[in-house]
XYZ file of C-alpha atoms in Angstrom:
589
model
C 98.166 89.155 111.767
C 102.054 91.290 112.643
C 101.057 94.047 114.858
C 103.989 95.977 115.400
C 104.782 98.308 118.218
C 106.560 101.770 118.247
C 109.696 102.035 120.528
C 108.299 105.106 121.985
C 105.196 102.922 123.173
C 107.183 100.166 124.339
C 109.272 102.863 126.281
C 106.127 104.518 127.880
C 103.661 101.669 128.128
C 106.004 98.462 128.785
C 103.375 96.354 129.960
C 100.637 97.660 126.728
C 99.102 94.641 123.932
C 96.318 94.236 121.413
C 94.038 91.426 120.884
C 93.376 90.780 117.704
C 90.549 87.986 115.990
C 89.982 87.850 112.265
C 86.671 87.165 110.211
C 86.168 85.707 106.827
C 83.642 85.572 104.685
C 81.655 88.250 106.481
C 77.693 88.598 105.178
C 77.123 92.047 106.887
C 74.019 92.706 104.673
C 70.084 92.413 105.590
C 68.739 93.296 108.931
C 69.037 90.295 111.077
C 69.085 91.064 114.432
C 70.737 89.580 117.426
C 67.497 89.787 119.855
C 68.112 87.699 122.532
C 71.665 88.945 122.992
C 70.204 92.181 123.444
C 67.815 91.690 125.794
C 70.429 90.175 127.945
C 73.164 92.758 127.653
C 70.190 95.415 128.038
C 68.820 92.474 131.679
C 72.079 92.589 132.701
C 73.135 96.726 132.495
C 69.781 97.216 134.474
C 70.623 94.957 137.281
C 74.221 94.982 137.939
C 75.624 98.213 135.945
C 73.351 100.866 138.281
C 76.298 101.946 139.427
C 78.723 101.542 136.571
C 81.550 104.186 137.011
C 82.123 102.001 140.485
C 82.695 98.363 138.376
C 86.660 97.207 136.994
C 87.585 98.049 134.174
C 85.333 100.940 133.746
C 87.054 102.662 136.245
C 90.693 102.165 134.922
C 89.045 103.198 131.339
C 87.344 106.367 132.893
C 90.619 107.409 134.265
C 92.349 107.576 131.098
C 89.883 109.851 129.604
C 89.593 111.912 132.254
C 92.813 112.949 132.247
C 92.153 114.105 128.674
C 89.121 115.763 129.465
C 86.765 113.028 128.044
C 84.638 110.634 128.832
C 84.722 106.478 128.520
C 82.632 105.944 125.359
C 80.603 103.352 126.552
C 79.131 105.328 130.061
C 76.735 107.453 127.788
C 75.197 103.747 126.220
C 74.762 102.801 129.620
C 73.248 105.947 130.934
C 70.832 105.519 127.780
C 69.860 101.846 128.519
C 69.543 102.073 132.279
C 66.683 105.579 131.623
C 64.972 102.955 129.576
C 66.013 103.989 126.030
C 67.734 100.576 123.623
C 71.128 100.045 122.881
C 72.040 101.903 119.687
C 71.951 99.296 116.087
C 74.027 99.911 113.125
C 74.814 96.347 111.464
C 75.072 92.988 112.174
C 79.189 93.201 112.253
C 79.160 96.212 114.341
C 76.347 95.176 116.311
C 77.689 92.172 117.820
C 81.108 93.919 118.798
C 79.380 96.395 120.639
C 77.199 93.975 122.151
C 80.305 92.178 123.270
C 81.819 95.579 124.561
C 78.940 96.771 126.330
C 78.726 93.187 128.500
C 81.956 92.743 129.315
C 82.448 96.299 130.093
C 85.839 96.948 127.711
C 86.809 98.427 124.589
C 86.434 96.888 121.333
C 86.243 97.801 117.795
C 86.137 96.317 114.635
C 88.043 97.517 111.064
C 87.704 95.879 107.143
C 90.388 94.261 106.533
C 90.674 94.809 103.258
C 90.751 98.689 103.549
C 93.708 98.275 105.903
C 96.872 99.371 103.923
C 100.362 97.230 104.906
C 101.138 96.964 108.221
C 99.141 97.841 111.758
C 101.320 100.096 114.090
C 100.195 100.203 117.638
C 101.355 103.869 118.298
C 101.230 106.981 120.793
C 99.732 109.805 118.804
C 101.832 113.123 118.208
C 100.116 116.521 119.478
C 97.934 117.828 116.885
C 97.901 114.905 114.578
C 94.888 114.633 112.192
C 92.654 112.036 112.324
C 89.482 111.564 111.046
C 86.667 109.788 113.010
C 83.891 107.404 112.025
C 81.734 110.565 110.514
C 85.035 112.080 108.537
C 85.047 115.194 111.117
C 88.848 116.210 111.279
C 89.872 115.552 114.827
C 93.204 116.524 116.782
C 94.994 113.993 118.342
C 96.032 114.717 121.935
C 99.481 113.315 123.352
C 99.296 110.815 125.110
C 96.270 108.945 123.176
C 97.346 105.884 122.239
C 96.835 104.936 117.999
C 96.517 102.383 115.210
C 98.194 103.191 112.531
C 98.465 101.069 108.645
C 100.714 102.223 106.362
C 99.315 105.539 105.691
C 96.781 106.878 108.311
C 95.832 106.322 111.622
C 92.652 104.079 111.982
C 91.556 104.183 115.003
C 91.838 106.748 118.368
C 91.403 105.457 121.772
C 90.390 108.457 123.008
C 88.152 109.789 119.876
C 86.880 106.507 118.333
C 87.338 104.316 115.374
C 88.253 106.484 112.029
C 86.578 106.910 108.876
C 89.877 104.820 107.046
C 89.049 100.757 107.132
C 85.284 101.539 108.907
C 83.013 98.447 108.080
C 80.507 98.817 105.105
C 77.670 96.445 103.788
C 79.943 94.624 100.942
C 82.495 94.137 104.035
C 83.998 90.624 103.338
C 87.055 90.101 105.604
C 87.113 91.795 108.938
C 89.612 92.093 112.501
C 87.543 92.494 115.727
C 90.178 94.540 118.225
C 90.418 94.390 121.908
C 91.800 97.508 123.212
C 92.815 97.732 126.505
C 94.494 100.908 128.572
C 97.214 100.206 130.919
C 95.667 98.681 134.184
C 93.009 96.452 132.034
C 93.223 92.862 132.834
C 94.354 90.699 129.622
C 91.562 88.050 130.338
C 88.980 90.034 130.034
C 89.809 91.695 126.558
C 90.413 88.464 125.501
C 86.842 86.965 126.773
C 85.234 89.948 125.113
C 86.922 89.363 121.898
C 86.121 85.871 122.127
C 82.392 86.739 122.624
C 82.065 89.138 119.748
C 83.504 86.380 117.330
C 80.709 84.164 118.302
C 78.550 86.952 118.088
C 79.282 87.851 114.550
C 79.698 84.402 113.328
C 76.110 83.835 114.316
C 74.637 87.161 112.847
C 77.047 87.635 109.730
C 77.438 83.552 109.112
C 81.271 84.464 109.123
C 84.060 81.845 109.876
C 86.413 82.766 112.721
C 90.006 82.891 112.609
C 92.553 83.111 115.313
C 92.370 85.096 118.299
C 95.568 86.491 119.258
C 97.618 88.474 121.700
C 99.788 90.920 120.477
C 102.724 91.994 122.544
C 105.733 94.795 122.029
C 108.702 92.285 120.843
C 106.832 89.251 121.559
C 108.582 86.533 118.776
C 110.340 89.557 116.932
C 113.919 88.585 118.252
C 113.709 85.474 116.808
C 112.662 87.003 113.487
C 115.258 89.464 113.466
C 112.857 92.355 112.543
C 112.078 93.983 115.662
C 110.900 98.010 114.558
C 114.199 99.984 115.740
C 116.981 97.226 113.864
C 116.247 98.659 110.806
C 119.093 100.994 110.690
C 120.245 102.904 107.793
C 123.640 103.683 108.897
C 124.070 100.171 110.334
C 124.029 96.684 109.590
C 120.724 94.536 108.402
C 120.638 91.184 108.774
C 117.545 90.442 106.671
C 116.909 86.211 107.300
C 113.357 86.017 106.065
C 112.054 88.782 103.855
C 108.230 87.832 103.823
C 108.238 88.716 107.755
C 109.791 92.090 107.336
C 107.305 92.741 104.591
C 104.427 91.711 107.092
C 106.403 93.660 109.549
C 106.845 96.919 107.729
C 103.392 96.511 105.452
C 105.641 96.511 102.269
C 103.573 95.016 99.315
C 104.769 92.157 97.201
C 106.128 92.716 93.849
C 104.694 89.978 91.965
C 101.442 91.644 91.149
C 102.619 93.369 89.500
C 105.008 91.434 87.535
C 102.670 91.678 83.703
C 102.546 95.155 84.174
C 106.149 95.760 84.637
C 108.469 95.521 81.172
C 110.617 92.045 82.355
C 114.445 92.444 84.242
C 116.082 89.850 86.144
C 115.625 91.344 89.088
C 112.080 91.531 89.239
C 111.829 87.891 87.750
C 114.384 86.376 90.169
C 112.546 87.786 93.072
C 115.673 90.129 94.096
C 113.459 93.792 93.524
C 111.003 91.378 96.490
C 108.727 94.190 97.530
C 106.877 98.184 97.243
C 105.333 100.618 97.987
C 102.583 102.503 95.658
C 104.400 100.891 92.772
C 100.827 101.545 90.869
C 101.273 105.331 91.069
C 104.335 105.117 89.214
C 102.705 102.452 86.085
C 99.470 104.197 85.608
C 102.371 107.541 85.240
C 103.928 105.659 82.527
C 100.494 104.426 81.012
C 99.101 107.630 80.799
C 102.554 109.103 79.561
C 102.366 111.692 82.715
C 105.525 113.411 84.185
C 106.902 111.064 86.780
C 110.829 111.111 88.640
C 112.883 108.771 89.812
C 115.054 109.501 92.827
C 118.231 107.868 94.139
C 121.362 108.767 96.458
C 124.751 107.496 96.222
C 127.612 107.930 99.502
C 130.870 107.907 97.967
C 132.464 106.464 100.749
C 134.489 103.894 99.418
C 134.877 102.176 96.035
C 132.041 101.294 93.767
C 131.423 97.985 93.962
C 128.681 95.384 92.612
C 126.311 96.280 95.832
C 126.445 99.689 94.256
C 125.883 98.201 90.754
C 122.234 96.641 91.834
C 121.334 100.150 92.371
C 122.526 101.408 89.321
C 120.929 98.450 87.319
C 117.846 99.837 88.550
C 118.495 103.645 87.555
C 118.791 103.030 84.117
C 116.003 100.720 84.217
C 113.313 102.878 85.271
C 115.393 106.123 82.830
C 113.899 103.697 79.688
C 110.735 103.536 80.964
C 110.872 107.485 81.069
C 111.793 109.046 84.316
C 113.350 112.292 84.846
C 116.200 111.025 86.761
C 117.473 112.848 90.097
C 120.788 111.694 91.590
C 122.239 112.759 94.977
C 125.346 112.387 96.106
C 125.119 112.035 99.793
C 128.285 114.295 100.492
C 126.922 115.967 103.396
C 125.297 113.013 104.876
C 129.279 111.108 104.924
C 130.577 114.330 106.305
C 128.510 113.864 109.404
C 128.053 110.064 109.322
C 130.696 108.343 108.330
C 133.695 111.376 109.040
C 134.861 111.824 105.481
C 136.192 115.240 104.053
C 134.123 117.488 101.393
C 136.556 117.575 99.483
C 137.477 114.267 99.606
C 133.854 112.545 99.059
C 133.623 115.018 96.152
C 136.795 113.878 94.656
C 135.877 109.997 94.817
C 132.314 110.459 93.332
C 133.838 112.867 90.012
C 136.453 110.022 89.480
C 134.915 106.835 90.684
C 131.071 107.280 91.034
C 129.659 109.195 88.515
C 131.746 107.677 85.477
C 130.773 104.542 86.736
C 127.451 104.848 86.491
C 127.517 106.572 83.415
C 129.453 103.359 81.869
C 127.226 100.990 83.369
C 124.785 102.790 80.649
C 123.478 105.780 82.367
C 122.459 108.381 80.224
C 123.145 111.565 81.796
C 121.863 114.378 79.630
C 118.415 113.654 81.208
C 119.778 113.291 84.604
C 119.989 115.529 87.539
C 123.423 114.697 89.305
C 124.231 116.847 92.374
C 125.699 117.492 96.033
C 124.024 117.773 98.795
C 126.472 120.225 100.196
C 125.500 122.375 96.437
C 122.314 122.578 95.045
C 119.419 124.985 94.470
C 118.274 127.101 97.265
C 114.567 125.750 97.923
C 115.785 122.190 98.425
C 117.817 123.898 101.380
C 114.612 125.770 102.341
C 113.178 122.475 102.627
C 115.180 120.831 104.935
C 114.882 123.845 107.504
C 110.950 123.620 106.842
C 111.020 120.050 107.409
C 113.181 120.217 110.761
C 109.725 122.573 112.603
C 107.156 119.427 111.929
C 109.285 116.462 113.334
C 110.149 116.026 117.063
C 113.067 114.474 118.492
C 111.482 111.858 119.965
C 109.739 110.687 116.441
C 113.389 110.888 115.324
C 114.323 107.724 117.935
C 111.414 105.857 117.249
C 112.339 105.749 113.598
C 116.075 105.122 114.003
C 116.809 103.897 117.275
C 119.815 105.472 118.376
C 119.978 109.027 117.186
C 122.894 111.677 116.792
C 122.548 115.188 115.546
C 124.284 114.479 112.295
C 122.099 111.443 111.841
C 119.394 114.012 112.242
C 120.888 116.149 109.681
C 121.162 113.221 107.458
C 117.485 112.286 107.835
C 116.382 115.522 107.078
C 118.822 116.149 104.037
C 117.360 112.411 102.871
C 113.851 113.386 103.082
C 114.610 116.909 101.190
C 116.012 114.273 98.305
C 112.986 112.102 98.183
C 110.543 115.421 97.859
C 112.302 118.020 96.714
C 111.654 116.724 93.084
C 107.675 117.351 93.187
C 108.801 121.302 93.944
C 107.730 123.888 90.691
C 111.296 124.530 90.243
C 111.492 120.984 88.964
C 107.848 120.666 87.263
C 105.351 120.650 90.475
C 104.072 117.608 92.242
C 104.441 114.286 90.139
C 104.919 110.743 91.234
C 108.343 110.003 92.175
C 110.092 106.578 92.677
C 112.903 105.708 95.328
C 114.657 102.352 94.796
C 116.059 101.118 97.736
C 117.794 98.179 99.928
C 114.967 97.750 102.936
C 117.887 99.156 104.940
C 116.838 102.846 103.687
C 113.200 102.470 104.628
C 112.948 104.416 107.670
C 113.871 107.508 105.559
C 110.967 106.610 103.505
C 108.533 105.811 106.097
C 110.013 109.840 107.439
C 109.670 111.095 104.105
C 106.047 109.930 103.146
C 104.904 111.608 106.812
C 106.422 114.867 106.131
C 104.682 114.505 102.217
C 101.168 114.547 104.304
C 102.428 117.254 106.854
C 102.978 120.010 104.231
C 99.776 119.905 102.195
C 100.932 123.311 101.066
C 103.531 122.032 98.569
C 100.783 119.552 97.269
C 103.274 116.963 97.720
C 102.365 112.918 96.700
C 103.744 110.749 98.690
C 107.014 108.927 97.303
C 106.719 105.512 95.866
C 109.692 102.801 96.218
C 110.645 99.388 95.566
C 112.666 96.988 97.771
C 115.581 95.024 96.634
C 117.416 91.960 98.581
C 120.951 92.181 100.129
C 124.021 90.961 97.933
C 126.169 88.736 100.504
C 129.482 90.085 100.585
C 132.226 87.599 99.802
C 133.076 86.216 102.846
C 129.539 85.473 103.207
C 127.996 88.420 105.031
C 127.705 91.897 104.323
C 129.548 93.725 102.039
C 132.001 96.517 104.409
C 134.128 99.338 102.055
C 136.290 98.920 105.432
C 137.301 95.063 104.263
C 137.776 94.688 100.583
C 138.142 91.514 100.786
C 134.433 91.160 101.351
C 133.460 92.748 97.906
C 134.691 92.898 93.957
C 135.271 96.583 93.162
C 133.750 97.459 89.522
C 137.569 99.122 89.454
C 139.220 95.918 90.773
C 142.131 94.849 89.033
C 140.655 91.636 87.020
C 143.194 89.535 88.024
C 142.893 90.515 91.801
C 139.411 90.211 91.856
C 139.434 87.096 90.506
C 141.912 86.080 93.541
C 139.285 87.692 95.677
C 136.703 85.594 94.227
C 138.358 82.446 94.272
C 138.905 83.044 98.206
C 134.902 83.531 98.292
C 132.478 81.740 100.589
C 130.966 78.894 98.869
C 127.711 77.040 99.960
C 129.948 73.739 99.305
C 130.887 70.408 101.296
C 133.912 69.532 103.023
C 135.055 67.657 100.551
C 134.722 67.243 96.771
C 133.230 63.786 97.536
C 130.862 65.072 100.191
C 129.723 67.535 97.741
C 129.509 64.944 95.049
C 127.304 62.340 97.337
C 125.330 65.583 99.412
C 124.771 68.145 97.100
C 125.761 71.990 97.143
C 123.642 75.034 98.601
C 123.459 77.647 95.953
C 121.104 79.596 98.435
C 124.067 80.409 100.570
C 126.903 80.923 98.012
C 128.204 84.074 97.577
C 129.568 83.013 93.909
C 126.108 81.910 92.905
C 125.078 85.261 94.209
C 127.371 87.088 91.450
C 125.763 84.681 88.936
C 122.165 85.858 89.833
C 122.667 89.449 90.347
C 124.959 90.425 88.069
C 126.729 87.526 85.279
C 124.408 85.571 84.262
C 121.088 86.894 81.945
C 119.466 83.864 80.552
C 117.110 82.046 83.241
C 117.452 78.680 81.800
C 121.553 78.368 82.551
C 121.177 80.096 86.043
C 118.974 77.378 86.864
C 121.201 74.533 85.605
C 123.763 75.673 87.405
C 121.493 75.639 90.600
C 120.188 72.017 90.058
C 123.778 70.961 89.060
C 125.132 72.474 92.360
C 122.164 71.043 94.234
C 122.446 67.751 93.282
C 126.571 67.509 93.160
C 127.113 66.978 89.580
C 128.667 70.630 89.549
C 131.460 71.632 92.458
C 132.649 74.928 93.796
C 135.764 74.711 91.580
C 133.298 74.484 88.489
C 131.349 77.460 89.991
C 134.530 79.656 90.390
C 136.358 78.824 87.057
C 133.054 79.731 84.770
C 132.601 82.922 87.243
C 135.799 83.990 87.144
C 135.715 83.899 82.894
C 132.668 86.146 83.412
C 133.645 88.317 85.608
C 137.042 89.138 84.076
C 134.840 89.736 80.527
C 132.359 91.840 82.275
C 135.092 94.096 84.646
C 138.083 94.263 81.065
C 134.944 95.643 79.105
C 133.034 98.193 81.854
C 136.855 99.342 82.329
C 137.282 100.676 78.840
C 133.918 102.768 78.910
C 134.580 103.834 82.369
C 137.842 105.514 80.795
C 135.523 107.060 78.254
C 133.116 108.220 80.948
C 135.477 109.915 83.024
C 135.995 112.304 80.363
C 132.394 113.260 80.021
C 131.772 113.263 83.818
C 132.018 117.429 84.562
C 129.678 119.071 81.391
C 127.141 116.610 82.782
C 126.194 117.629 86.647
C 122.965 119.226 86.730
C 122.256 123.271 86.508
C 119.545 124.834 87.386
């Protein structure tokens, strides 16, 4: 199991960690009880727990809640045992963990595993925060109270208890047992105490243990290149393993979903890789129900094939019947990236916009606009949305922060929700397809969806698609166009571009021949995949033939380069056409 830890925690509680222990095949039925375990936790509070509030670590725990004006949990089971009344029974699962808890004097809790949504988030709860305990009373978080957190609600409080979300039931199959220390609590004993309850529960619920594990704030993230604040969407993501960012970040995996979805090559070649409540938007288009699709575009440069994945998608999901809302991020590259109004508008009315429209977007049911000029209540929103988000949740989510990347963030989420508002049809299900780079303003924009229940709004769904290598063989830059092919690229210069690309070849032709390619690596593979090749069957000859050395790099480049010149002579002639058209189609409302 990925716990992940938020930067504000690591900043406040350095030294914090979770142990973790998972159960399978839970039976957490019938009433079998764990008797003599209970008459020796119940032996042992009457002889050496008399004075309990004196013994380590219940005095470390009682400090914490103290200071929040509450008590440790487990005191008022111990005041209960030791005036001759029994320790409280709820179910075999449970049971044990508290029996565990109770001897050992510590914290411990236990959550279904299968009503966990993505990710766990070891967190320190925001001021006034709802949560919702074990009995589904609405509690208030207090600062300062350290969190779990999945993907969409915090699970459990240290200071108010475990939460109604993920709470162990009778059919509960697959389970985690949590050690939960406060800062001052010795590691060894957390761990003992976890260890305990697993042999607890595998005796009254017949369940097989799993590993036990401490979790630790960056512990073996560095390595995986997906430590919480690297995510950056103004910066550069070096994605190397995409399964461990989507146990990281809780994304789910696409394939699931794969019958359901009507087939593209991005889905089926494992490039669109993850999601997020994906579902919401297919039962939409089951049940013919309203449903929107939201994107942004930051015409800071030239549009180039990076930009084309994105636009693949657009007119995707516009067959499959969304109402289509496009931003162009004008405001957002004013403050970010130092680009003129006038200018950014300029580049997207003659380069972006007819581009996209001649890749096969059909804009008479889209809703193109500027940030810096659109309807009043999406500006209304972004001033709303500025009172309900502190600064410091601002650096946790992006790391470094500036106040136009504030701005930005703010503007972004406006985007994502500003859709679901009546001006535009009320709240409906609305899609963001995105690089994983964009996720934090996602992850912002799903919290503020919850925080203004007024608007009704439902939290935005999105899908996750892979970085294209840029040519050179890392990422794409609009500062070196070397690095990328231009949609607008001469043909003949971006063929010289292309034949200068980065190659997953040997040293020699006769290296290659003996050794094999690596297609994996290749940036001119990459075009095939993404963007040149449709038919399955040839994209994988090509990768077995440049596996295996009966094709070379100068094959590779002489059949890309035939495509590529096809493709780029052909989208230039309706991207002449488009331009005409571009004006009578930006959105009015």
């Amino acid at each position: 199991m990925i716990i992940s830890f938020s930067q504000r925690l690591r900043e406040r509680f350095p030294l914090i960690y979770l142990v973790t222990a998972e159960l399978e095949k839970v039976d957490n039925t019938g009433s079998r009880e764990l008797r003599q375990e209970r008459k020796q936790v119940k032996r042992i509070i009457k002889e050496q727990y008399r004075k309990y509030k004196n013994l380590e670590p219940i005095r470390t725990y009682e400090r914490y809640f103290s200071r929040h004006g509450l008590e440790f949990p487990l005191s008022a089971i111990y005041e209960q045992v030791l005036t001759g009344k029994d320790i409280p029974t709820f179910s075999p699962l449970v049971d044990a963990v508290l029996l565990s808890s109770l001897k050992h004097r510590v914290l411990l809790d236990v959550k279904d595993l299968d009503r966990i949504e993505g990710g766990l988030m070891l967190d320190e709860g925001w001021e006034g925060e709802e949560f919702r305990n074990l009995k589904g009373e609405l509690m208030f978080i207090q600062q300062g109270d350290l969190v779990l957190r999945d993907e969409k609600d915090i699970i459990l409080s240290w200071l108010y208890g475990s939460g109604e979300k993920a709470k162990v039931h009778r059919d509960t199959k697959r389970a985690v047992i949590l050690g939960l220390p406060v800062p001052g609590v010795d590691e060894r004993r957390i761990e003992l105490a976890v260890e305990e309850a697993v042999k607890l529960a595998v005796k009254a619920c017949k369940a097989k243990a799993g590993r036990l594990e401490i979790h630790k704030p960056g512990e073996g993230l560095e390595e995986r290149g997906l430590v919480f604040e690297r995510i950056d969407p103004w910066g550069r993501v070096d994605v190397k393993d995409y399964k461990r960012l989507q146990d990281e970040f809780g994304i789910k995996p696409i394939e699931p979903l794969l019958k359901e979805l009507k087939p593209h090559p991005y889905f089926e070649r494992k490039i669109v890789f993850g999601h997020r409540d994906l579902e919401r938007i297919l039962q939409a288009i089951r049940k013919r129900k309203p449903w929107a699709l939201m994107t942004g575009m930051m015409p800071s440069g030239p549009f180039h094939f990076g930009h084309k994945m994105v636009a693949d998608e657009i007119i995707y999901w516009q067959s499959q019947g969304a109402d289509v809302f496009i931003c162009i991020a004008d405001l957002e590259a004013y403050g970010v990236r130092k680009i003129g109004l006038e200018e950014l508008r300029k580049t997207a009315l003659e380069i972006y916009i007819p581009n996209l429209i001649a890749l096969g977007l059909k804009p008479e049911s889209c809703k193109i606009y500027f940030q810096s000029d659109w309807v009043p209540a999406y500006y209304r929103l972004v001033c709303m949305f500025s009172r309900k988000v502190t600064f410091n949740e601002f650096k946790d989510i992006y790391g470094d922060i500036s106040p136009a990347k504030i701005q930005a963030a703010l503007l972004q989420s406006a985007d994502i929700l500003h859709p679901q508002l009546e001006l535009f049809g009320g709240p409906k299900p609305v899609l963001v397809p995105v690089g994983v780079d964009q996720d934090p303003h996602l992850r912002l924009a799903r919290d503020l969806a919850e925080r203004f229940k007024e608007f009704g709004f439902i939290r935005p769904s999105s899908t996750y698609h892979k970085f294209m290598r840029g040519l050179k063989g890392g990422k794409m830059s609009s500062s070196d166009p070397a690095s990328y092919i231009s949609l607008n690229d001469d043909p003949q210069t971006a063929k010289k571009k292309l034949m200068a690309a980065f190659t997953g070849g040997g040293g020699t032709v006769k290296e290659q021949r003996e050794k094999g390619g690596n297609p994996d690596v290749c940036t001119v593979f990459d075009l095939f995949k993404y963007h040149l090749i449709k038919q399955e069957e040839e994209l994988l000859r090509i990768y077995e033939e440049c596996r295996t050395g009966k094709r070379i790099c100068g094959d590779c480049k002489k059949q890309c380069s035939q495509l590529l010149i096809e493709f780029l002579e052909e989208h230039q002639k309706k991207f002449e056409k488009a331009k005409e058209k571009v004006k009578r189609f930006l959105a009015k409302v």
